[in-house]
mmCIF file of C-alpha atoms in Angstrom:
data_model
loop_
_atom_site.group_PDB
_atom_site.id
_atom_site.type_symbol
_atom_site.label_atom_id
_atom_site.label_comp_id
_atom_site.label_asym_id
_atom_site.label_seq_id
_atom_site.Cartn_x
_atom_site.Cartn_y
_atom_site.Cartn_z
ATOM 1 C CA MET A 1 -13.393 -76.063 26.056
ATOM 2 C CA ARG A 2 -15.078 -73.336 23.941
ATOM 3 C CA GLN A 3 -12.844 -70.780 25.816
ATOM 4 C CA LEU A 4 -9.869 -72.865 25.016
ATOM 5 C CA ILE A 5 -10.643 -73.102 21.309
ATOM 6 C CA SER A 6 -11.458 -69.417 21.121
ATOM 7 C CA ALA A 7 -8.090 -68.600 22.870
ATOM 8 C CA LEU A 8 -6.152 -70.947 20.452
ATOM 9 C CA ALA A 9 -7.999 -69.354 17.463
ATOM 10 C CA LEU A 10 -7.231 -65.846 18.596
ATOM 11 C CA ALA A 11 -3.565 -66.828 19.254
ATOM 12 C CA ALA A 12 -3.245 -68.273 15.630
ATOM 13 C CA ALA A 13 -4.920 -65.211 14.261
ATOM 14 C CA LEU A 14 -2.434 -62.930 16.011
ATOM 15 C CA PHE A 15 0.409 -65.094 15.003
ATOM 16 C CA VAL A 16 -0.602 -65.000 11.274
ATOM 17 C CA GLN A 17 -1.045 -61.203 11.674
ATOM 18 C CA SER A 18 2.382 -60.828 13.146
ATOM 19 C CA GLN A 19 4.007 -62.931 10.331
ATOM 20 C CA THR A 20 2.135 -60.951 7.713
ATOM 21 C CA THR A 21 3.381 -57.644 9.261
ATOM 22 C CA ALA A 22 6.920 -59.020 9.513
ATOM 23 C CA LEU A 23 6.932 -60.045 5.878
ATOM 24 C CA ALA A 24 5.385 -56.776 4.551
ATOM 25 C CA ILE A 25 7.562 -55.272 2.005
ATOM 26 C CA ASP A 26 7.921 -51.483 1.873
ATOM 27 C CA VAL A 27 8.593 -50.074 -1.701
ATOM 28 C CA VAL A 28 11.498 -47.594 -1.671
ATOM 29 C CA PRO A 29 10.069 -44.494 -3.377
ATOM 30 C CA PRO A 30 11.725 -43.254 -6.621
ATOM 31 C CA GLY A 31 14.236 -40.300 -6.704
ATOM 32 C CA ASN A 32 17.133 -39.191 -4.510
ATOM 33 C CA ARG A 33 17.075 -39.034 -0.705
ATOM 34 C CA ASN A 34 19.924 -36.324 -1.051
ATOM 35 C CA ALA A 35 19.178 -32.956 -2.397
ATOM 36 C CA GLU A 36 22.680 -32.630 -3.576
ATOM 37 C CA GLN A 37 25.045 -35.210 -5.123
ATOM 38 C CA PRO A 38 27.177 -36.884 -2.391
ATOM 39 C CA GLN A 39 30.978 -36.328 -2.737
ATOM 40 C CA ILE A 40 32.634 -38.087 -5.575
ATOM 41 C CA PRO A 41 35.784 -40.016 -4.451
ATOM 42 C CA GLY A 42 39.123 -38.391 -5.213
ATOM 43 C CA ALA A 43 40.325 -41.420 -7.007
ATOM 44 C CA SER A 44 37.543 -41.052 -9.579
ATOM 45 C CA THR A 45 38.284 -37.395 -9.902
ATOM 46 C CA ARG A 46 42.008 -37.911 -10.460
ATOM 47 C CA ARG A 47 41.447 -40.766 -12.915
ATOM 48 C CA THR A 48 39.080 -38.508 -14.988
ATOM 49 C CA LYS A 49 41.463 -35.557 -14.924
ATOM 50 C CA ALA A 50 44.381 -37.747 -15.906
ATOM 51 C CA GLY A 51 42.381 -38.851 -19.027
ATOM 52 C CA LYS A 52 41.959 -35.089 -19.853
ATOM 53 C CA THR A 53 38.261 -35.428 -19.812
ATOM 54 C CA SER A 54 35.330 -34.651 -17.421
ATOM 55 C CA PHE A 55 32.460 -36.490 -15.768
ATOM 56 C CA ASP A 56 30.013 -34.714 -18.027
ATOM 57 C CA ALA A 57 31.902 -35.732 -21.121
ATOM 58 C CA LYS A 58 32.159 -39.267 -19.951
ATOM 59 C CA TYR A 59 28.500 -39.400 -19.155
ATOM 60 C CA GLU A 60 27.621 -38.167 -22.681
ATOM 61 C CA LYS A 61 29.896 -40.586 -24.318
ATOM 62 C CA VAL A 62 28.355 -43.650 -22.721
ATOM 63 C CA ARG A 63 24.850 -42.267 -23.082
ATOM 64 C CA ASP A 64 25.493 -41.826 -26.789
ATOM 65 C CA LEU A 65 26.934 -45.324 -27.038
ATOM 66 C CA ILE A 66 23.674 -46.789 -25.759
ATOM 67 C CA ALA A 67 21.414 -44.439 -27.698
ATOM 68 C CA LYS A 68 23.047 -45.339 -31.078
ATOM 69 C CA ASP A 69 23.308 -48.996 -30.595
ATOM 70 C CA GLY A 70 19.938 -50.800 -31.033
ATOM 71 C CA GLN A 71 21.821 -54.212 -30.712
ATOM 72 C CA LEU A 72 23.078 -53.239 -27.256
ATOM 73 C CA THR A 73 19.665 -52.122 -25.985
ATOM 74 C CA GLY A 74 18.088 -55.119 -27.355
ATOM 75 C CA LYS A 75 20.538 -57.480 -25.531
ATOM 76 C CA ILE A 76 19.994 -55.499 -22.307
ATOM 77 C CA LYS A 77 16.319 -55.799 -22.554
ATOM 78 C CA ALA A 78 16.501 -59.505 -23.305
ATOM 79 C CA VAL A 79 19.047 -60.100 -20.336
ATOM 80 C CA ALA A 80 17.071 -58.083 -18.005
ATOM 81 C CA GLY A 81 13.909 -60.075 -18.867
ATOM 82 C CA ARG A 82 15.610 -63.494 -17.965
ATOM 83 C CA TYR A 83 16.688 -62.077 -14.628
ATOM 84 C CA GLY A 84 13.324 -60.541 -13.773
ATOM 85 C CA ILE A 85 14.602 -56.985 -13.490
ATOM 86 C CA ALA A 86 13.706 -53.710 -15.418
ATOM 87 C CA PRO A 87 16.347 -52.983 -17.928
ATOM 88 C CA ILE A 88 16.885 -49.400 -16.656
ATOM 89 C CA HIS A 89 18.857 -50.987 -13.666
ATOM 90 C CA MET A 90 21.500 -52.294 -16.178
ATOM 91 C CA VAL A 91 21.575 -49.083 -18.083
ATOM 92 C CA GLY A 92 22.212 -47.307 -14.706
ATOM 93 C CA ALA A 93 25.022 -49.619 -13.844
ATOM 94 C CA ILE A 94 26.663 -49.215 -17.320
ATOM 95 C CA VAL A 95 26.438 -45.455 -17.257
ATOM 96 C CA GLY A 96 27.634 -45.195 -13.718
ATOM 97 C CA GLU A 97 30.602 -47.335 -14.356
ATOM 98 C CA HIS A 98 31.704 -45.526 -17.480
ATOM 99 C CA THR A 99 31.109 -42.111 -16.003
ATOM 100 C CA TYR A 100 32.967 -42.504 -12.880
ATOM 101 C CA ASN A 101 35.476 -45.413 -13.459
ATOM 102 C CA VAL A 102 36.436 -45.939 -17.063
ATOM 103 C CA ASP A 103 35.803 -44.141 -20.384
ATOM 104 C CA ALA A 104 33.425 -45.943 -22.689
ATOM 105 C CA TYR A 105 34.447 -47.146 -26.148
ATOM 106 C CA ASP A 106 32.689 -45.569 -29.044
ATOM 107 C CA ARG A 107 31.306 -48.940 -30.356
ATOM 108 C CA LEU A 108 30.022 -52.159 -28.718
ATOM 109 C CA GLN A 109 32.260 -54.058 -31.173
ATOM 110 C CA SER A 110 35.315 -52.687 -29.575
ATOM 111 C CA TYR A 111 34.400 -54.689 -26.373
ATOM 112 C CA TYR A 112 34.381 -57.873 -28.190
ATOM 113 C CA VAL A 113 37.724 -57.172 -29.821
ATOM 114 C CA LYS A 114 39.173 -56.342 -26.310
ATOM 115 C CA ALA A 115 37.778 -59.529 -24.942
ATOM 116 C CA ALA A 116 39.386 -61.647 -27.444
ATOM 117 C CA SER A 117 42.807 -60.347 -26.484
ATOM 118 C CA TYR A 118 42.551 -61.749 -22.906
ATOM 119 C CA THR A 119 44.477 -64.925 -23.067
ATOM 120 C CA GLY A 120 47.544 -65.859 -21.108
ATOM 121 C CA SER A 121 48.965 -67.728 -18.212
ATOM 122 C CA PHE A 122 48.315 -65.130 -15.455
ATOM 123 C CA ARG A 123 46.739 -66.487 -12.190
ATOM 124 C CA PHE A 124 44.921 -65.251 -9.177
ATOM 125 C CA ALA A 125 47.401 -65.166 -6.228
ATOM 126 C CA TYR A 126 49.220 -63.211 -3.578
ATOM 127 C CA ASP A 127 52.786 -63.399 -2.648
ATOM 128 C CA GLY A 128 53.299 -66.618 -4.631
ATOM 129 C CA GLU A 129 50.323 -68.393 -3.228
ATOM 130 C CA ASN A 130 47.421 -69.384 -5.562
ATOM 131 C CA VAL A 131 43.906 -68.357 -4.271
ATOM 132 C CA ALA A 132 42.806 -72.051 -4.566
ATOM 133 C CA ASP A 133 45.611 -72.990 -2.111
ATOM 134 C CA PHE A 134 44.804 -70.122 0.015
ATOM 135 C CA VAL A 135 41.092 -70.839 0.490
ATOM 136 C CA ALA A 136 42.093 -74.528 1.302
ATOM 137 C CA ARG A 137 43.626 -73.152 4.702
ATOM 138 C CA PRO A 138 41.876 -74.459 7.843
ATOM 139 C CA GLU A 139 40.547 -70.995 8.483
ATOM 140 C CA PHE A 140 38.096 -71.374 5.505
ATOM 141 C CA ALA A 141 36.755 -74.943 6.772
ATOM 142 C CA LYS A 142 33.454 -73.249 7.793
ATOM 143 C CA CYS A 143 32.779 -72.453 4.183
ATOM 144 C CA ALA A 144 33.121 -76.148 2.948
ATOM 145 C CA ASP A 145 29.518 -76.875 3.358
ATOM 146 C CA LYS A 146 28.351 -73.995 1.072
ATOM 147 C CA LYS A 147 26.687 -75.443 -1.916
ATOM 148 C CA ASP A 148 26.490 -72.543 -4.378
ATOM 149 C CA SER A 149 28.951 -70.081 -5.499
ATOM 150 C CA TYR A 150 27.275 -67.044 -3.973
ATOM 151 C CA ALA A 151 27.321 -68.566 -0.413
ATOM 152 C CA LEU A 152 30.735 -69.974 -0.819
ATOM 153 C CA TRP A 153 32.614 -66.927 -1.916
ATOM 154 C CA THR A 154 30.684 -64.548 0.342
ATOM 155 C CA CYS A 155 31.658 -66.914 3.196
ATOM 156 C CA ARG A 156 35.295 -66.847 1.903
ATOM 157 C CA GLU A 157 35.328 -62.993 1.785
ATOM 158 C CA THR A 158 34.006 -62.776 5.307
ATOM 159 C CA VAL A 159 36.706 -65.094 6.613
ATOM 160 C CA TRP A 160 39.303 -62.899 4.758
ATOM 161 C CA ASN A 161 37.893 -59.711 6.455
ATOM 162 C CA LYS A 162 37.877 -61.193 9.899
ATOM 163 C CA THR A 163 40.951 -63.280 9.918
ATOM 164 C CA PHE A 164 43.439 -62.238 7.344
ATOM 165 C CA LYS A 165 42.790 -58.581 6.301
ATOM 166 C CA GLY A 166 45.592 -56.418 7.742
ATOM 167 C CA ARG A 167 46.859 -59.278 9.958
ATOM 168 C CA THR A 168 49.838 -61.561 10.021
ATOM 169 C CA VAL A 169 48.903 -65.292 9.838
ATOM 170 C CA GLY A 170 51.414 -67.973 9.872
ATOM 171 C CA GLY A 171 54.207 -65.605 9.470
ATOM 172 C CA THR A 172 52.772 -63.948 6.402
ATOM 173 C CA PRO A 173 51.579 -60.312 6.598
ATOM 174 C CA PHE A 174 48.511 -59.634 4.470
ATOM 175 C CA PRO A 175 47.452 -56.180 3.133
ATOM 176 C CA ASN A 176 44.693 -54.149 4.767
ATOM 177 C CA ASN A 177 42.729 -54.352 1.594
ATOM 178 C CA ARG A 178 39.778 -55.968 -0.053
ATOM 179 C CA PHE A 179 39.993 -59.713 -0.867
ATOM 180 C CA SER A 180 39.278 -58.953 -4.562
ATOM 181 C CA ALA A 181 42.175 -56.329 -4.690
ATOM 182 C CA VAL A 182 44.663 -58.662 -3.062
ATOM 183 C CA PHE A 183 44.034 -61.987 -4.748
ATOM 184 C CA PHE A 184 42.043 -61.324 -7.898
ATOM 185 C CA GLN A 185 43.869 -58.490 -9.644
ATOM 186 C CA PRO A 186 46.771 -59.882 -11.500
ATOM 187 C CA PHE A 187 47.378 -56.657 -13.426
ATOM 188 C CA TYR A 188 46.877 -53.943 -10.784
ATOM 189 C CA ALA A 189 44.658 -53.388 -7.774
ATOM 190 C CA GLY A 190 41.130 -52.234 -8.236
ATOM 191 C CA GLN A 191 40.874 -53.206 -11.894
ATOM 192 C CA THR A 192 37.492 -54.172 -13.253
ATOM 193 C CA PHE A 193 36.905 -54.955 -16.933
ATOM 194 C CA GLY A 194 34.416 -54.826 -19.827
ATOM 195 C CA LEU A 195 31.016 -53.286 -20.504
ATOM 196 C CA GLY A 196 29.779 -54.114 -16.939
ATOM 197 C CA GLN A 197 33.147 -53.479 -15.342
ATOM 198 C CA ILE A 198 32.864 -56.795 -13.358
ATOM 199 C CA ASN A 199 35.290 -57.671 -10.777
ATOM 200 C CA PRO A 200 36.691 -61.246 -11.010
ATOM 201 C CA LEU A 201 35.753 -62.113 -7.486
ATOM 202 C CA THR A 202 32.038 -60.966 -8.248
ATOM 203 C CA ALA A 203 32.059 -63.070 -11.282
ATOM 204 C CA LEU A 204 33.140 -66.150 -9.274
ATOM 205 C CA THR A 205 30.535 -65.321 -6.628
ATOM 206 C CA LEU A 206 27.711 -65.122 -9.161
ATOM 207 C CA THR A 207 28.959 -67.926 -11.595
ATOM 208 C CA ASP A 208 26.218 -70.406 -10.523
ATOM 209 C CA ASP A 209 23.373 -67.870 -11.036
ATOM 210 C CA VAL A 210 24.715 -67.107 -14.403
ATOM 211 C CA ALA A 211 25.204 -70.709 -15.423
ATOM 212 C CA ARG A 212 21.709 -71.685 -14.147
ATOM 213 C CA ILE A 213 19.857 -68.588 -15.896
ATOM 214 C CA SER A 214 21.950 -67.881 -18.906
ATOM 215 C CA GLY A 215 23.592 -71.250 -19.435
ATOM 216 C CA TYR A 216 27.206 -69.944 -19.607
ATOM 217 C CA ASP A 217 30.116 -72.215 -18.423
ATOM 218 C CA ARG A 218 30.881 -71.995 -14.629
ATOM 219 C CA LEU A 219 33.912 -70.010 -13.863
ATOM 220 C CA ASP A 220 36.850 -71.417 -11.919
ATOM 221 C CA GLU A 221 39.385 -69.657 -9.742
ATOM 222 C CA LYS A 222 42.104 -71.877 -11.154
ATOM 223 C CA ASP A 223 41.516 -70.396 -14.589
ATOM 224 C CA ALA A 224 42.117 -66.711 -14.293
ATOM 225 C CA ALA A 225 42.228 -66.224 -18.155
ATOM 226 C CA GLY A 226 38.870 -67.898 -18.431
ATOM 227 C CA VAL A 227 37.379 -65.583 -15.754
ATOM 228 C CA TYR A 228 38.671 -62.473 -17.564
ATOM 229 C CA GLN A 229 37.628 -63.521 -20.985
ATOM 230 C CA ALA A 230 34.099 -64.124 -19.639
ATOM 231 C CA ILE A 231 33.730 -60.773 -17.955
ATOM 232 C CA MET A 232 35.222 -58.979 -20.989
ATOM 233 C CA ASP A 233 32.741 -60.405 -23.413
ATOM 234 C CA PRO A 234 29.859 -58.005 -23.570
ATOM 235 C CA ASP A 235 27.177 -60.767 -23.667
ATOM 236 C CA ILE A 236 28.437 -62.602 -20.724
ATOM 237 C CA SER A 237 29.158 -59.426 -18.919
ATOM 238 C CA LEU A 238 25.539 -58.336 -19.288
ATOM 239 C CA ALA A 239 24.503 -61.601 -17.608
ATOM 240 C CA TYR A 240 26.828 -61.040 -14.712
ATOM 241 C CA MET A 241 25.471 -57.451 -14.332
ATOM 242 C CA ALA A 242 21.934 -58.710 -14.224
ATOM 243 C CA ALA A 243 22.764 -61.346 -11.685
ATOM 244 C CA SER A 244 24.392 -58.808 -9.463
ATOM 245 C CA ILE A 245 21.487 -56.511 -9.633
ATOM 246 C CA ARG A 246 19.066 -59.343 -9.027
ATOM 247 C CA ARG A 247 20.952 -60.391 -5.844
ATOM 248 C CA SER A 248 20.798 -56.818 -4.432
ATOM 249 C CA ILE A 249 17.123 -56.626 -4.997
ATOM 250 C CA ASP A 250 16.538 -59.901 -3.409
ATOM 251 C CA ALA A 251 18.870 -59.148 -0.394
ATOM 252 C CA TYR A 252 17.038 -55.989 0.540
ATOM 253 C CA ARG A 253 13.666 -57.686 0.085
ATOM 254 C CA LYS A 254 14.620 -60.653 2.284
ATOM 255 C CA ILE A 255 16.819 -58.963 4.819
ATOM 256 C CA ALA A 256 15.643 -55.639 5.177
ATOM 257 C CA GLY A 257 12.018 -55.835 4.077
ATOM 258 C CA VAL A 258 12.219 -53.214 1.418
ATOM 259 C CA ASP A 259 11.766 -53.307 -2.384
ATOM 260 C CA ILE A 260 14.467 -51.359 -4.170
ATOM 261 C CA SER A 261 13.386 -52.412 -7.639
ATOM 262 C CA LYS A 262 11.633 -49.120 -8.231
ATOM 263 C CA ASN A 263 14.751 -47.004 -7.641
ATOM 264 C CA PRO A 264 17.622 -47.390 -10.106
ATOM 265 C CA GLY A 265 19.683 -45.094 -8.096
ATOM 266 C CA VAL A 266 19.815 -47.556 -5.233
ATOM 267 C CA THR A 267 20.459 -50.512 -7.292
ATOM 268 C CA ALA A 268 23.240 -48.587 -9.097
ATOM 269 C CA THR A 269 24.779 -47.630 -5.729
ATOM 270 C CA LEU A 270 24.832 -51.268 -4.591
ATOM 271 C CA TYR A 271 26.284 -52.327 -7.961
ATOM 272 C CA ASN A 272 29.093 -49.755 -7.271
ATOM 273 C CA ILE A 273 29.888 -50.632 -3.728
ATOM 274 C CA GLY A 274 28.951 -54.380 -3.537
ATOM 275 C CA ASN A 275 28.220 -56.634 -0.520
ATOM 276 C CA PRO A 276 24.379 -56.300 -0.736
ATOM 277 C CA ASP A 277 23.715 -58.846 2.000
ATOM 278 C CA ALA A 278 25.823 -57.122 4.623
ATOM 279 C CA ARG A 279 24.521 -53.688 3.660
ATOM 280 C CA ALA A 280 20.994 -54.905 3.755
ATOM 281 C CA ALA A 281 21.474 -56.223 7.303
ATOM 282 C CA ALA A 282 23.197 -52.967 8.369
ATOM 283 C CA PHE A 283 20.319 -50.910 6.935
ATOM 284 C CA ALA A 284 17.618 -53.115 8.530
ATOM 285 C CA ALA A 285 19.460 -52.594 11.958
ATOM 286 C CA ARG A 286 19.502 -48.787 11.407
ATOM 287 C CA ARG A 287 15.899 -48.813 10.353
ATOM 288 C CA ALA A 288 14.756 -50.862 13.436
ATOM 289 C CA ALA A 289 16.675 -48.360 15.658
ATOM 290 C CA GLY A 290 14.771 -45.457 13.912
ATOM 291 C CA GLU A 291 18.044 -44.169 12.340
ATOM 292 C CA ALA A 292 17.109 -44.544 8.733
ATOM 293 C CA THR A 293 13.813 -44.667 6.635
ATOM 294 C CA TRP A 294 15.084 -45.627 3.245
ATOM 295 C CA PRO A 295 18.350 -46.840 1.677
ATOM 296 C CA GLU A 296 20.317 -43.776 0.272
ATOM 297 C CA GLU A 297 22.079 -43.475 -3.010
ATOM 298 C CA ASN A 298 25.778 -42.536 -3.114
ATOM 299 C CA TYR A 299 27.308 -40.126 -5.720
ATOM 300 C CA TYR A 300 27.073 -42.852 -8.415
ATOM 301 C CA GLY A 301 23.358 -43.781 -7.915
ATOM 302 C CA TRP A 302 22.521 -40.076 -7.264
ATOM 303 C CA LEU A 303 23.559 -39.366 -11.009
ATOM 304 C CA ILE A 304 21.343 -42.235 -12.310
ATOM 305 C CA ASN A 305 18.238 -40.951 -10.437
ATOM 306 C CA ASP A 306 19.071 -37.399 -11.516
ATOM 307 C CA LYS A 307 19.279 -38.386 -15.143
ATOM 308 C CA LEU A 308 16.532 -41.021 -14.940
ATOM 309 C CA ALA A 309 14.130 -39.556 -17.507
ATOM 310 C CA GLU A 310 16.922 -39.213 -20.013
ATOM 311 C CA LEU A 311 18.155 -42.747 -19.416
ATOM 312 C CA GLU A 312 14.766 -44.259 -19.565
ATOM 313 C CA GLY A 313 14.388 -42.615 -23.041
ATOM 314 C CA LEU A 314 17.310 -44.776 -24.326
ATOM 315 C CA LEU A 315 15.157 -47.796 -23.972
#
């Protein structure tokens, strides 16, 4: 009997140890893994040249916007605190978006003025089919039991990628493009808006998080104007930025067992490329196979880590 008890105790101890090891979180060290900046996409380069400006000029413009606006930095700190993230992650996302995607306005007030102009009867649709009707198709039935917006829209995006993207379904050919670009860009594909450059699909995905933590109204895919007004409003946009970053940090912790919260370049990279759950799973698989040690930054995140001391000084 004593031998049995000892064996059971040893087995229990080994189980606890294995569980503790499995749950151990490795902190991603600060700084860039790449000695030189990864290649910047051609679309970003062409867009910048078309605006007769440069990446350096755009970086300096958004840096100066943040540096000169105590109201903005105050809002960033307050929102970051509510979502349990360091404010530098939000600064990194703002700087990255306005350096490589759009040029910053000179004043925060300009974003409020622009947000007020987004009214109208536009809708989220493709080839005459509203997205609400589209996701009611039987192919999306597996998503019906998802209880929160993040799980629901992540499931729907997965169905799009596996079943519709680049395929002909029910006689309708669908573009080989992202779900967000096909159904959620009533003006032109690839467009994001506001201080945080939030994509409409991203906003719908995160709306439950933002409603719960910040108290803003939930968004509805049937109200495209309402979605755009929300992501154009700087205050609400900041909440969605923080929710996105929080989700990325949580995904890498839970799925890959690494803490990316000490590396703003990595969180900025994920803010830029999206799909943190799938990317965390892919990284975990590479790491288990010995093919990767830490998540790597892309061109966008590389800039944030390279300029980190200067950007932290803005706060």
